[in-house]
Amino acid sequence: MKKRKVPLRKSVVSGEMLPKKDLIRITRSKEGHVAIDPTGKMPGRGAYVAIEPEEVQKAWDKRILDRVLETELTDEFYQELLDYVSHQKARRELFGNESR
């Protein structure tokens, strides 16, 4: 059986190319609304961050997503993103590859 190609995306924090399923997408719509995109299919400009709390914290400290998405994000948004990523990482560790 032929192996399927794994889609890769670049993390805006580390610059690493990682499988898309190991990243979370953040989108900015034309209206300027920024949201976490768990499906990876929302319209708008997207930026990818690894599902690692340390990487999200680094993005928060250096305001990397602000620059990439060309907008000013609140600390509440970064906290929501950190909570979401921490939850997703815990789920993956608990359930392994089943929840992907």
mmCIF file of N, CA and C in Angstrom:
data_model
loop_
_atom_site.group_PDB
_atom_site.id
_atom_site.type_symbol
_atom_site.label_atom_id
_atom_site.label_comp_id
_atom_site.label_asym_id
_atom_site.label_seq_id
_atom_site.Cartn_x
_atom_site.Cartn_y
_atom_site.Cartn_z
ATOM 1 N N MET A 1 0.835 -1.185 0.000
ATOM 2 C CA MET A 1 0.000 0.000 0.000
ATOM 3 C C MET A 1 0.878 1.246 0.000
ATOM 4 N N LYS A 2 0.486 2.238 -0.778
ATOM 5 C CA LYS A 2 1.259 3.466 -0.915
ATOM 6 C C LYS A 2 1.111 4.346 0.323
ATOM 7 N N LYS A 3 2.231 4.896 0.805
ATOM 8 C CA LYS A 3 2.192 5.786 1.962
ATOM 9 C C LYS A 3 1.703 7.159 1.529
ATOM 10 N N ARG A 4 0.864 7.762 2.382
ATOM 11 C CA ARG A 4 0.349 9.097 2.095
ATOM 12 C C ARG A 4 1.371 10.140 2.499
ATOM 13 N N LYS A 5 1.418 11.228 1.747
ATOM 14 C CA LYS A 5 2.320 12.322 2.062
ATOM 15 C C LYS A 5 1.784 13.089 3.264
ATOM 16 N N VAL A 6 2.632 13.385 4.224
ATOM 17 C CA VAL A 6 2.236 14.113 5.427
ATOM 18 C C VAL A 6 2.416 15.604 5.158
ATOM 19 N N PRO A 7 1.324 16.410 5.269
ATOM 20 C CA PRO A 7 1.470 17.844 5.033
ATOM 21 C C PRO A 7 2.301 18.493 6.139
ATOM 22 N N LEU A 8 3.268 19.307 5.736
ATOM 23 C CA LEU A 8 4.132 19.999 6.680
ATOM 24 C C LEU A 8 3.828 21.491 6.681
ATOM 25 N N ARG A 9 3.994 22.109 7.830
ATOM 26 C CA ARG A 9 3.842 23.559 7.974
ATOM 27 C C ARG A 9 4.974 24.056 8.853
ATOM 28 N N LYS A 10 5.302 25.342 8.721
ATOM 29 C CA LYS A 10 6.389 25.924 9.494
ATOM 30 C C LYS A 10 5.852 26.653 10.715
ATOM 31 N N SER A 11 6.419 26.336 11.879
ATOM 32 C CA SER A 11 6.064 27.042 13.111
ATOM 33 C C SER A 11 6.674 28.441 13.050
ATOM 34 N N VAL A 12 5.871 29.473 13.342
ATOM 35 C CA VAL A 12 6.373 30.850 13.294
ATOM 36 C C VAL A 12 7.303 31.151 14.462
ATOM 37 N N VAL A 13 7.285 30.320 15.495
ATOM 38 C CA VAL A 13 8.129 30.558 16.664
ATOM 39 C C VAL A 13 9.499 29.922 16.480
ATOM 40 N N SER A 14 9.525 28.614 16.196
ATOM 41 C CA SER A 14 10.797 27.902 16.099
ATOM 42 C C SER A 14 11.368 27.884 14.682
ATOM 43 N N GLY A 15 10.507 28.085 13.685
ATOM 44 C CA GLY A 15 10.956 28.016 12.298
ATOM 45 C C GLY A 15 11.097 26.587 11.788
ATOM 46 N N GLU A 16 10.690 25.609 12.592
ATOM 47 C CA GLU A 16 10.779 24.200 12.215
ATOM 48 C C GLU A 16 9.617 23.789 11.326
ATOM 49 N N MET A 17 9.895 22.915 10.369
ATOM 50 C CA MET A 17 8.841 22.309 9.566
ATOM 51 C C MET A 17 8.352 21.081 10.325
ATOM 52 N N LEU A 18 7.050 21.075 10.654
ATOM 53 C CA LEU A 18 6.455 19.989 11.429
ATOM 54 C C LEU A 18 5.193 19.494 10.730
ATOM 55 N N PRO A 19 4.769 18.258 11.032
ATOM 56 C CA PRO A 19 3.489 17.789 10.484
ATOM 57 C C PRO A 19 2.357 18.707 10.937
ATOM 58 N N LYS A 20 1.443 18.983 10.037
ATOM 59 C CA LYS A 20 0.337 19.908 10.309
ATOM 60 C C LYS A 20 -0.448 19.511 11.553
ATOM 61 N N LYS A 21 -0.592 18.213 11.817
ATOM 62 C CA LYS A 21 -1.382 17.769 12.965
ATOM 63 C C LYS A 21 -0.683 18.046 14.296
ATOM 64 N N ASP A 22 0.607 18.371 14.260
ATOM 65 C CA ASP A 22 1.346 18.705 15.479
ATOM 66 C C ASP A 22 1.388 20.209 15.738
ATOM 67 N N LEU A 23 0.650 20.959 14.937
ATOM 68 C CA LEU A 23 0.622 22.423 15.057
ATOM 69 C C LEU A 23 -0.807 22.908 15.265
ATOM 70 N N ILE A 24 -0.927 24.115 15.792
ATOM 71 C CA ILE A 24 -2.233 24.759 15.922
ATOM 72 C C ILE A 24 -2.191 26.026 15.061
ATOM 73 N N ARG A 25 -3.275 26.288 14.350
ATOM 74 C CA ARG A 25 -3.343 27.440 13.460
ATOM 75 C C ARG A 25 -4.068 28.588 14.146
ATOM 76 N N ILE A 26 -3.510 29.781 14.009
ATOM 77 C CA ILE A 26 -4.119 31.015 14.496
ATOM 78 C C ILE A 26 -4.462 31.830 13.256
ATOM 79 N N THR A 27 -5.702 32.317 13.157
ATOM 80 C CA THR A 27 -6.106 33.052 11.963
ATOM 81 C C THR A 27 -6.486 34.487 12.281
ATOM 82 N N ARG A 28 -6.270 35.351 11.278
ATOM 83 C CA ARG A 28 -6.744 36.735 11.340
ATOM 84 C C ARG A 28 -7.619 36.957 10.123
ATOM 85 N N SER A 29 -8.879 37.301 10.364
ATOM 86 C CA SER A 29 -9.816 37.530 9.268
ATOM 87 C C SER A 29 -9.563 38.901 8.642
ATOM 88 N N LYS A 30 -10.218 39.163 7.532
ATOM 89 C CA LYS A 30 -10.089 40.470 6.868
ATOM 90 C C LYS A 30 -10.552 41.604 7.763
ATOM 91 N N GLU A 31 -11.500 41.293 8.663
ATOM 92 C CA GLU A 31 -12.018 42.309 9.586
ATOM 93 C C GLU A 31 -11.057 42.556 10.749
ATOM 94 N N GLY A 32 -10.013 41.714 10.875
ATOM 95 C CA GLY A 32 -9.038 41.873 11.938
ATOM 96 C C GLY A 32 -9.290 41.015 13.157
ATOM 97 N N HIS A 33 -10.296 40.137 13.099
ATOM 98 C CA HIS A 33 -10.601 39.246 14.229
ATOM 99 C C HIS A 33 -9.607 38.089 14.241
ATOM 100 N N VAL A 34 -8.966 37.859 15.379
ATOM 101 C CA VAL A 34 -7.989 36.785 15.517
ATOM 102 C C VAL A 34 -8.612 35.660 16.341
ATOM 103 N N ALA A 35 -8.428 34.418 15.879
ATOM 104 C CA ALA A 35 -9.027 33.268 16.568
ATOM 105 C C ALA A 35 -8.141 32.046 16.437
ATOM 106 N N ILE A 36 -8.312 31.133 17.386
ATOM 107 C CA ILE A 36 -7.668 29.828 17.315
ATOM 108 C C ILE A 36 -8.486 28.993 16.329
ATOM 109 N N ASP A 37 -7.797 28.333 15.411
ATOM 110 C CA ASP A 37 -8.465 27.565 14.363
ATOM 111 C C ASP A 37 -8.133 26.080 14.511
ATOM 112 N N PRO A 38 -8.909 25.348 15.339
ATOM 113 C CA PRO A 38 -8.595 23.937 15.550
ATOM 114 C C PRO A 38 -8.770 23.073 14.302
ATOM 115 N N THR A 39 -9.629 23.492 13.363
ATOM 116 C CA THR A 39 -9.847 22.699 12.152
ATOM 117 C C THR A 39 -8.776 22.960 11.106
ATOM 118 N N GLY A 40 -8.143 24.125 11.154
ATOM 119 C CA GLY A 40 -7.140 24.485 10.158
ATOM 120 C C GLY A 40 -7.735 24.922 8.843
ATOM 121 N N LYS A 41 -9.041 25.241 8.838
ATOM 122 C CA LYS A 41 -9.718 25.554 7.579
ATOM 123 C C LYS A 41 -10.432 26.903 7.566
ATOM 124 N N MET A 42 -10.323 27.670 8.651
ATOM 125 C CA MET A 42 -11.006 28.963 8.684
ATOM 126 C C MET A 42 -10.372 29.916 7.661
ATOM 127 N N PRO A 43 -11.182 30.801 7.079
ATOM 128 C CA PRO A 43 -10.615 31.746 6.114
ATOM 129 C C PRO A 43 -9.778 32.806 6.825
ATOM 130 N N GLY A 44 -8.821 33.352 6.106
ATOM 131 C CA GLY A 44 -7.998 34.415 6.647
ATOM 132 C C GLY A 44 -6.536 34.027 6.691
ATOM 133 N N ARG A 45 -5.735 34.984 7.121
ATOM 134 C CA ARG A 45 -4.290 34.767 7.223
ATOM 135 C C ARG A 45 -4.012 33.837 8.394
ATOM 136 N N GLY A 46 -3.164 32.858 8.189
ATOM 137 C CA GLY A 46 -2.890 31.889 9.231
ATOM 138 C C GLY A 46 -1.440 31.857 9.649
ATOM 139 N N ALA A 47 -1.228 31.519 10.900
ATOM 140 C CA ALA A 47 0.114 31.305 11.438
ATOM 141 C C ALA A 47 0.055 30.039 12.278
ATOM 142 N N TYR A 48 1.107 29.237 12.218
ATOM 143 C CA TYR A 48 1.133 27.973 12.931
ATOM 144 C C TYR A 48 2.100 28.026 14.107
ATOM 145 N N VAL A 49 1.672 27.414 15.221
ATOM 146 C CA VAL A 49 2.490 27.308 16.425
ATOM 147 C C VAL A 49 2.418 25.855 16.876
ATOM 148 N N ALA A 50 3.557 25.308 17.304
ATOM 149 C CA ALA A 50 3.589 23.915 17.773
ATOM 150 C C ALA A 50 2.742 23.759 19.027
ATOM 151 N N ILE A 51 2.206 22.577 19.216
ATOM 152 C CA ILE A 51 1.396 22.289 20.403
ATOM 153 C C ILE A 51 2.354 21.986 21.553
ATOM 154 N N GLU A 52 3.062 23.018 21.967
ATOM 155 C CA GLU A 52 4.013 22.966 23.075
ATOM 156 C C GLU A 52 3.838 24.238 23.896
ATOM 157 N N PRO A 53 3.475 24.115 25.177
ATOM 158 C CA PRO A 53 3.286 25.315 26.007
ATOM 159 C C PRO A 53 4.510 26.229 26.040
ATOM 160 N N GLU A 54 5.717 25.666 25.992
ATOM 161 C CA GLU A 54 6.928 26.489 26.005
ATOM 162 C C GLU A 54 6.997 27.372 24.765
ATOM 163 N N GLU A 55 6.572 26.838 23.623
ATOM 164 C CA GLU A 55 6.620 27.602 22.378
ATOM 165 C C GLU A 55 5.585 28.732 22.402
ATOM 166 N N VAL A 56 4.413 28.462 22.949
ATOM 167 C CA VAL A 56 3.382 29.510 23.059
ATOM 168 C C VAL A 56 3.855 30.598 24.018
ATOM 169 N N GLN A 57 4.495 30.196 25.106
ATOM 170 C CA GLN A 57 5.012 31.178 26.067
ATOM 171 C C GLN A 57 6.078 32.052 25.415
ATOM 172 N N LYS A 58 6.923 31.468 24.587
ATOM 173 C CA LYS A 58 7.952 32.235 23.875
ATOM 174 C C LYS A 58 7.292 33.215 22.897
ATOM 175 N N ALA A 59 6.233 32.752 22.205
ATOM 176 C CA ALA A 59 5.506 33.633 21.284
ATOM 177 C C ALA A 59 4.894 34.805 22.042
ATOM 178 N N TRP A 60 4.386 34.541 23.248
ATOM 179 C CA TRP A 60 3.780 35.574 24.088
ATOM 180 C C TRP A 60 4.836 36.574 24.546
ATOM 181 N N ASP A 61 5.962 36.058 25.072
ATOM 182 C CA ASP A 61 7.025 36.921 25.582
ATOM 183 C C ASP A 61 7.583 37.838 24.500
ATOM 184 N N LYS A 62 7.768 37.293 23.295
ATOM 185 C CA LYS A 62 8.369 38.072 22.204
ATOM 186 C C LYS A 62 7.333 38.711 21.286
ATOM 187 N N ARG A 63 6.033 38.475 21.573
ATOM 188 C CA ARG A 63 4.923 39.018 20.770
ATOM 189 C C ARG A 63 5.064 38.651 19.287
ATOM 190 N N ILE A 64 5.459 37.400 19.039
ATOM 191 C CA ILE A 64 5.702 36.929 17.677
ATOM 192 C C ILE A 64 4.423 36.930 16.839
ATOM 193 N N LEU A 65 3.310 36.479 17.419
ATOM 194 C CA LEU A 65 2.056 36.429 16.656
ATOM 195 C C LEU A 65 1.569 37.833 16.296
ATOM 196 N N ASP A 66 1.853 38.810 17.136
ATOM 197 C CA ASP A 66 1.490 40.192 16.815
ATOM 198 C C ASP A 66 2.144 40.616 15.494
ATOM 199 N N ARG A 67 3.428 40.311 15.368
ATOM 200 C CA ARG A 67 4.171 40.698 14.160
ATOM 201 C C ARG A 67 3.711 39.904 12.947
ATOM 202 N N VAL A 68 3.570 38.589 13.107
ATOM 203 C CA VAL A 68 3.224 37.731 11.973
ATOM 204 C C VAL A 68 1.826 38.046 11.445
ATOM 205 N N LEU A 69 0.873 38.261 12.348
ATOM 206 C CA LEU A 69 -0.510 38.519 11.936
ATOM 207 C C LEU A 69 -0.791 40.007 11.748
ATOM 208 N N GLU A 70 0.221 40.841 11.961
ATOM 209 C CA GLU A 70 0.114 42.287 11.758
ATOM 210 C C GLU A 70 -1.057 42.900 12.516
ATOM 211 N N THR A 71 -1.162 42.556 13.783
ATOM 212 C CA THR A 71 -2.200 43.088 14.651
ATOM 213 C C THR A 71 -1.687 43.070 16.080
ATOM 214 N N GLU A 72 -2.407 43.715 16.981
ATOM 215 C CA GLU A 72 -2.002 43.700 18.381
ATOM 216 C C GLU A 72 -2.924 42.765 19.148
ATOM 217 N N LEU A 73 -2.330 41.708 19.719
ATOM 218 C CA LEU A 73 -3.110 40.719 20.449
ATOM 219 C C LEU A 73 -3.066 41.020 21.948
ATOM 220 N N THR A 74 -4.155 40.693 22.615
ATOM 221 C CA THR A 74 -4.244 40.941 24.055
ATOM 222 C C THR A 74 -3.577 39.808 24.825
ATOM 223 N N ASP A 75 -3.246 40.100 26.080
ATOM 224 C CA ASP A 75 -2.707 39.067 26.953
ATOM 225 C C ASP A 75 -3.743 37.975 27.188
ATOM 226 N N GLU A 76 -5.036 38.341 27.164
ATOM 227 C CA GLU A 76 -6.106 37.358 27.346
ATOM 228 C C GLU A 76 -6.090 36.330 26.210
ATOM 229 N N PHE A 77 -5.829 36.802 24.970
ATOM 230 C CA PHE A 77 -5.774 35.876 23.838
ATOM 231 C C PHE A 77 -4.604 34.907 24.007
ATOM 232 N N TYR A 78 -3.446 35.444 24.375
ATOM 233 C CA TYR A 78 -2.280 34.582 24.571
ATOM 234 C C TYR A 78 -2.533 33.575 25.700
ATOM 235 N N GLN A 79 -3.207 34.005 26.758
ATOM 236 C CA GLN A 79 -3.518 33.095 27.862
ATOM 237 C C GLN A 79 -4.474 32.002 27.398
ATOM 238 N N GLU A 80 -5.474 32.385 26.596
ATOM 239 C CA GLU A 80 -6.418 31.406 26.044
ATOM 240 C C GLU A 80 -5.678 30.399 25.160
ATOM 241 N N LEU A 81 -4.748 30.885 24.348
ATOM 242 C CA LEU A 81 -3.960 30.010 23.483
ATOM 243 C C LEU A 81 -3.088 29.071 24.312
ATOM 244 N N LEU A 82 -2.471 29.597 25.353
ATOM 245 C CA LEU A 82 -1.628 28.775 26.232
ATOM 246 C C LEU A 82 -2.456 27.692 26.917
ATOM 247 N N ASP A 83 -3.644 28.050 27.409
ATOM 248 C CA ASP A 83 -4.534 27.072 28.038
ATOM 249 C C ASP A 83 -4.961 25.991 27.036
ATOM 250 N N TYR A 84 -5.306 26.412 25.811
ATOM 251 C CA TYR A 84 -5.744 25.476 24.772
ATOM 252 C C TYR A 84 -4.618 24.498 24.424
ATOM 253 N N VAL A 85 -3.420 25.020 24.227
ATOM 254 C CA VAL A 85 -2.282 24.176 23.852
ATOM 255 C C VAL A 85 -1.930 23.216 24.993
ATOM 256 N N SER A 86 -1.970 23.699 26.225
ATOM 257 C CA SER A 86 -1.682 22.839 27.373
ATOM 258 C C SER A 86 -2.694 21.695 27.452
ATOM 259 N N HIS A 87 -3.968 22.017 27.208
ATOM 260 C CA HIS A 87 -5.027 21.009 27.223
ATOM 261 C C HIS A 87 -4.814 19.978 26.112
ATOM 262 N N GLN A 88 -4.510 20.454 24.901
ATOM 263 C CA GLN A 88 -4.300 19.549 23.772
ATOM 264 C C GLN A 88 -3.102 18.637 24.002
ATOM 265 N N LYS A 89 -2.032 19.198 24.557
ATOM 266 C CA LYS A 89 -0.844 18.383 24.835
ATOM 267 C C LYS A 89 -1.165 17.310 25.878
ATOM 268 N N ALA A 90 -1.911 17.686 26.921
ATOM 269 C CA ALA A 90 -2.288 16.724 27.959
ATOM 270 C C ALA A 90 -3.156 15.613 27.375
ATOM 271 N N ARG A 91 -4.079 15.964 26.485
ATOM 272 C CA ARG A 91 -4.928 14.959 25.831
ATOM 273 C C ARG A 91 -4.101 13.976 25.026
ATOM 274 N N ARG A 92 -3.131 14.506 24.281
ATOM 275 C CA ARG A 92 -2.296 13.626 23.454
ATOM 276 C C ARG A 92 -1.480 12.682 24.308
ATOM 277 N N GLU A 93 -0.972 13.179 25.432
ATOM 278 C CA GLU A 93 -0.190 12.322 26.312
ATOM 279 C C GLU A 93 -1.078 11.267 26.971
ATOM 280 N N LEU A 94 -2.319 11.642 27.281
ATOM 281 C CA LEU A 94 -3.242 10.729 27.924
ATOM 282 C C LEU A 94 -3.758 9.655 26.969
ATOM 283 N N PHE A 95 -4.176 10.088 25.778
ATOM 284 C CA PHE A 95 -4.791 9.170 24.825
ATOM 285 C C PHE A 95 -3.832 8.675 23.750
ATOM 286 N N GLY A 96 -2.655 9.235 23.653
ATOM 287 C CA GLY A 96 -1.689 8.818 22.633
ATOM 288 C C GLY A 96 -2.135 9.234 21.259
ATOM 289 N N ASN A 97 -1.906 8.410 20.272
ATOM 290 C CA ASN A 97 -2.215 8.731 18.884
ATOM 291 C C ASN A 97 -3.685 8.608 18.528
ATOM 292 N N GLU A 98 -4.499 8.058 19.427
ATOM 293 C CA GLU A 98 -5.914 7.845 19.123
ATOM 294 C C GLU A 98 -6.661 9.147 18.889
ATOM 295 N N SER A 99 -6.323 10.240 19.632
ATOM 296 C CA SER A 99 -7.106 11.469 19.575
ATOM 297 C C SER A 99 -6.727 12.364 18.403
ATOM 298 N N ARG A 100 -5.761 11.957 17.592
ATOM 299 C CA ARG A 100 -5.310 12.811 16.478
ATOM 300 C C ARG A 100 -6.222 12.767 15.334
#
